PDB file of C-alpha atoms in Angstrom:
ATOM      1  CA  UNK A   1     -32.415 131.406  79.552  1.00  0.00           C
ATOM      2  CA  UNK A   2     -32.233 131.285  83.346  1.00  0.00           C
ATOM      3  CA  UNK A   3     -29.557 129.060  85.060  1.00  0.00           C
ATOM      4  CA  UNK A   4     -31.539 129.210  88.379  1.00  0.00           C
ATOM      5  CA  UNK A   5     -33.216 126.066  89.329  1.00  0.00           C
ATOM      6  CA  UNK A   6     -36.543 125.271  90.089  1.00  0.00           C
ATOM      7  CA  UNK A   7     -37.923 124.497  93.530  1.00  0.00           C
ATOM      8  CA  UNK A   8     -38.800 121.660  94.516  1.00  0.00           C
ATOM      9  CA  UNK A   9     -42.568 120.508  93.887  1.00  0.00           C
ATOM     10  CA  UNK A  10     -43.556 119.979  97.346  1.00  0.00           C
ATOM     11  CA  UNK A  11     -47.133 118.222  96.301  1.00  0.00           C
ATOM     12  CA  UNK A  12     -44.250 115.812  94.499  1.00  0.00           C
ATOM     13  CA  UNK A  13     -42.510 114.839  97.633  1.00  0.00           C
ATOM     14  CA  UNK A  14     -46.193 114.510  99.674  1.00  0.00           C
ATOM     15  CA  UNK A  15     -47.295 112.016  96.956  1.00  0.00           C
ATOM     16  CA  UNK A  16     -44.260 109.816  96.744  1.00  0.00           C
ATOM     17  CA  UNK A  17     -43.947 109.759 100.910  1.00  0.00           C
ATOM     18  CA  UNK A  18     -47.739 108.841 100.915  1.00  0.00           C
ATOM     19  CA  UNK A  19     -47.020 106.659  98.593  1.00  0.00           C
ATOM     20  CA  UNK A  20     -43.925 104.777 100.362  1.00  0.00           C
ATOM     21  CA  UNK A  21     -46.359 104.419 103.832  1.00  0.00           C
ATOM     22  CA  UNK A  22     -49.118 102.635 102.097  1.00  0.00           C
ATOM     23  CA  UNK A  23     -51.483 104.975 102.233  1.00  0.00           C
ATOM     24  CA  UNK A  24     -54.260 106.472  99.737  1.00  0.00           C
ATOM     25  CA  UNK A  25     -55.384 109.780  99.359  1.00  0.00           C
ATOM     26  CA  UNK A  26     -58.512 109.109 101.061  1.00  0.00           C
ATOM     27  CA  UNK A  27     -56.737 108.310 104.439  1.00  0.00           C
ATOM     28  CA  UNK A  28     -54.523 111.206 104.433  1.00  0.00           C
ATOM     29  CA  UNK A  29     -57.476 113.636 103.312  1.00  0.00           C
ATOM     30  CA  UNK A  30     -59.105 111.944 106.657  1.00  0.00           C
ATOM     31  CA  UNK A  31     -56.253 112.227 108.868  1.00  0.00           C
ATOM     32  CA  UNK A  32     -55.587 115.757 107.688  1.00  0.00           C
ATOM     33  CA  UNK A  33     -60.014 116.081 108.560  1.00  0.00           C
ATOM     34  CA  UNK A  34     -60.356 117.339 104.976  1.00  0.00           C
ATOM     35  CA  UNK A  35     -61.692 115.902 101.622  1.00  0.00           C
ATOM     36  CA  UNK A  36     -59.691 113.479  99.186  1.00  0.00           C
ATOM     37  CA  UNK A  37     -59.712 116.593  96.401  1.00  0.00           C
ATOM     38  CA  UNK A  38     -58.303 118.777  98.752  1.00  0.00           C
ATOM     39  CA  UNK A  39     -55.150 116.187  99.146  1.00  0.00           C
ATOM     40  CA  UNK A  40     -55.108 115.900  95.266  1.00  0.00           C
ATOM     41  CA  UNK A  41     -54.880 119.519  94.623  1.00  0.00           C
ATOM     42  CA  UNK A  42     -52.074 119.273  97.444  1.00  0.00           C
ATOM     43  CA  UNK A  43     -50.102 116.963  95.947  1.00  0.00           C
ATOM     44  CA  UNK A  44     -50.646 118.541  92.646  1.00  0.00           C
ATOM     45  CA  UNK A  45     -49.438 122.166  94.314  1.00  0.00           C
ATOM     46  CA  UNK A  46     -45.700 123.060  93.726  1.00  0.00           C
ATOM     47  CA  UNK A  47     -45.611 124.933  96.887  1.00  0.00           C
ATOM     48  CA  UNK A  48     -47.867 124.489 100.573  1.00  0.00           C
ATOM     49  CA  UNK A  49     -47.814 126.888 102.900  1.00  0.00           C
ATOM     50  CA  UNK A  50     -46.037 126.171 106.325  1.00  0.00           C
ATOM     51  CA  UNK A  51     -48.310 126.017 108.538  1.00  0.00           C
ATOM     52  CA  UNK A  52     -50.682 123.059 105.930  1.00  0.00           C
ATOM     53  CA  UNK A  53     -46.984 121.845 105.250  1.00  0.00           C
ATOM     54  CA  UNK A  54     -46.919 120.696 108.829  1.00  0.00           C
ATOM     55  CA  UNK A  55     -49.839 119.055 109.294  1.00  0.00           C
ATOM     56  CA  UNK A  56     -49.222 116.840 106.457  1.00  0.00           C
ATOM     57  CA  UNK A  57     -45.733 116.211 107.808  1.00  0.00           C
ATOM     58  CA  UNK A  58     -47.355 114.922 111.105  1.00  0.00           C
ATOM     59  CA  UNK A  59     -50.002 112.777 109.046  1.00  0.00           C
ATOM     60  CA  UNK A  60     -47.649 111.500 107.202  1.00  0.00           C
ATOM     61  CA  UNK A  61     -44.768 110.588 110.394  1.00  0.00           C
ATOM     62  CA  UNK A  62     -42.158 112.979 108.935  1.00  0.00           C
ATOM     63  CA  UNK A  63     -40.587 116.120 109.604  1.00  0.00           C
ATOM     64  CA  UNK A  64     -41.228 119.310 107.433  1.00  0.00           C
ATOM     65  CA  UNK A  65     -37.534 119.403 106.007  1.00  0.00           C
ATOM     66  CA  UNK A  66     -38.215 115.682 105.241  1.00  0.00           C
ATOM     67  CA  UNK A  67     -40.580 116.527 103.015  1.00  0.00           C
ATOM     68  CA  UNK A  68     -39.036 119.678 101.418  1.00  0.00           C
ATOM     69  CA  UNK A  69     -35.195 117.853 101.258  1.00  0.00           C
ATOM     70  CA  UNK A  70     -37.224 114.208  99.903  1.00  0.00           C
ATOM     71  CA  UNK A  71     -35.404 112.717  97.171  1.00  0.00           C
ATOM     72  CA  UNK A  72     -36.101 109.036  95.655  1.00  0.00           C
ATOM     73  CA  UNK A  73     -31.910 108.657  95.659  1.00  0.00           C
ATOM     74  CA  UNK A  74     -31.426 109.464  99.104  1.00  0.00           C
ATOM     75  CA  UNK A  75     -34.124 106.968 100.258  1.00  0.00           C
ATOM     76  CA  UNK A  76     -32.470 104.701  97.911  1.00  0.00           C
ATOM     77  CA  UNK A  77     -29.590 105.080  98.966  1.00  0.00           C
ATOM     78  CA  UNK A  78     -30.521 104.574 102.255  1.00  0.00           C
ATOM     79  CA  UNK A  79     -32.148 101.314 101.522  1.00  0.00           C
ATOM     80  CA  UNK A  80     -28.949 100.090  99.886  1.00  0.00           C
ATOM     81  CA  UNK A  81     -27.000 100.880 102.416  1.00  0.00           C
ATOM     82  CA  UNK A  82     -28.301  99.598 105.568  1.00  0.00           C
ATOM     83  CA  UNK A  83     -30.553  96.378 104.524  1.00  0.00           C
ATOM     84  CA  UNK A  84     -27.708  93.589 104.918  1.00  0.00           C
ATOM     85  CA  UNK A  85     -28.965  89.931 103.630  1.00  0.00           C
ATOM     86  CA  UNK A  86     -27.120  86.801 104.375  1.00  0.00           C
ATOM     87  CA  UNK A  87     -28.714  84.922 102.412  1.00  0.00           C
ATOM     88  CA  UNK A  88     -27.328  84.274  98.853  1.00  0.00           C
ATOM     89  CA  UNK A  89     -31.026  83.812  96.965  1.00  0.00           C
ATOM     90  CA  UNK A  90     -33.242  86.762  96.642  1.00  0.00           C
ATOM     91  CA  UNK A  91     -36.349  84.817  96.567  1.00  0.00           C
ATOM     92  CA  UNK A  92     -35.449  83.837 100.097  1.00  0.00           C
ATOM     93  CA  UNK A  93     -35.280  87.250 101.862  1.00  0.00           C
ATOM     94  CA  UNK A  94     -35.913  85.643 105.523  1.00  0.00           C
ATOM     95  CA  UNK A  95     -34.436  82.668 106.426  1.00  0.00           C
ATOM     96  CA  UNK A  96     -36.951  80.543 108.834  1.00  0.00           C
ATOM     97  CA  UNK A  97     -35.206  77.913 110.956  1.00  0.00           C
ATOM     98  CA  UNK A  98     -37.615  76.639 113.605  1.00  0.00           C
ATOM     99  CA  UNK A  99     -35.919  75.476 117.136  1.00  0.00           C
ATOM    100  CA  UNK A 100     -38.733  72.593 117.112  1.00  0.00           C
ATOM    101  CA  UNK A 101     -39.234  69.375 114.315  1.00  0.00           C
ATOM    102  CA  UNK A 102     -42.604  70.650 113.254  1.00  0.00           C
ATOM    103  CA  UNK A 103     -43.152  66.944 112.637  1.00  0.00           C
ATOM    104  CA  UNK A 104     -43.475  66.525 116.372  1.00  0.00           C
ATOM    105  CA  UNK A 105     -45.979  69.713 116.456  1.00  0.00           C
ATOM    106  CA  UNK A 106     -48.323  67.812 114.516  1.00  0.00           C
ATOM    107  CA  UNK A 107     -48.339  64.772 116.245  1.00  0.00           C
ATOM    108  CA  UNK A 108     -48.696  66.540 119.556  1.00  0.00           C
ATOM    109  CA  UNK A 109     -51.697  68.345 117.825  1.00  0.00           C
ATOM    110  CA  UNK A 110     -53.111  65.206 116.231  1.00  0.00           C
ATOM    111  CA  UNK A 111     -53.039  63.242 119.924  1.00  0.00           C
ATOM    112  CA  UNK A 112     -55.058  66.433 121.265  1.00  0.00           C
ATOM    113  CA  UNK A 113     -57.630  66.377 118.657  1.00  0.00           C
ATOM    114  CA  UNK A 114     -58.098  62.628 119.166  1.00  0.00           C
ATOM    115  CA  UNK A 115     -58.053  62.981 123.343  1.00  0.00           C
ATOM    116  CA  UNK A 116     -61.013  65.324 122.501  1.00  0.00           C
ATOM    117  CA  UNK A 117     -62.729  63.196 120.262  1.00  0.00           C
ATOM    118  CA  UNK A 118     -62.608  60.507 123.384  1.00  0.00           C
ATOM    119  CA  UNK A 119     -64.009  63.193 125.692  1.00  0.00           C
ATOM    120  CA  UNK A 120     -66.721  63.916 123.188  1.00  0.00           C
ATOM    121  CA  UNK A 121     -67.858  60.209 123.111  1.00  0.00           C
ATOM    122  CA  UNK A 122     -67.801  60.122 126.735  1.00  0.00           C
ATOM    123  CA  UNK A 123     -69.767  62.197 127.654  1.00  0.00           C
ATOM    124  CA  UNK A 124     -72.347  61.724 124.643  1.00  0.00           C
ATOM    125  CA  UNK A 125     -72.672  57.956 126.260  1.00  0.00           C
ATOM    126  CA  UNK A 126     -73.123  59.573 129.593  1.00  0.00           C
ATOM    127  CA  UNK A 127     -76.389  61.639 128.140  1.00  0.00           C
ATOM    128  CA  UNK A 128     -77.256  58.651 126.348  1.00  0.00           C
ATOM    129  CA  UNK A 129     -77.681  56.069 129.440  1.00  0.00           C
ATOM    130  CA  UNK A 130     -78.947  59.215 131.510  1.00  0.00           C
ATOM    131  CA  UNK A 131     -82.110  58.836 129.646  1.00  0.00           C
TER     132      UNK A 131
END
């Protein structure tokens, strides 16, 4: 029994960092200019070679060594560390206060639609008595 330890399955890391942007195979196969299989057997590869390796890494907005060193705890960790929420519910993850009483919004927007309704009837009686 070996002690040494695996590589890294590079396809892995591809998948998961597609997978964090939002984006399918389909639009990585077409910003790579090859077919969705091609990405699949990519992602199912344990190792790429450099030069594919780095294409991918610019599809995808990361560095090579991103993608070799990617590890779900790091980017966890990550998240834990640096997003900071004052608020005390976690339903409410952004905490709207507007500078305006949206009250007054609508009646500003109500008197507008009304002022056009006038202008409408105006000039409909002006084409009416023009006849």
């Amino acid at each position: 029994m070996s002690t040494l330890s695996r590589p890294k399955h590079i396809g892995r890391n591809i998948s998961r960092i597609r997978e964090l942007r939002d984006m399918k195979q389909e639009a990585l196969a077409q910003a790579l200019g090859t077919s969705q299989q091609t990405v699949s057997a990519i992602e199912n590869s344990e190792t790429i070679d450099d030069t594919r390796l780095a294409e991918v890494a610019e599809a995808l907005g990361v560095t090579p060594e991103g993608i070799k060193n990617y590890s779900d705890e790091t980017i966890l960790s990550i998240i834990n560390n640096t997003f900071n929420s004052h608020d005390t519910s976690t339903i409410n993850g952004i905490n709207v206060q507007p500078t305006f009483n949206p009250l007054d919004k609508i009646v500003e927007l109500y008197e507008r639609l009304v002022q056009a309704e006038k202008d409408k009837v105006e000039y409909l009686e002006k084409i009416v008595k023009g006849k």
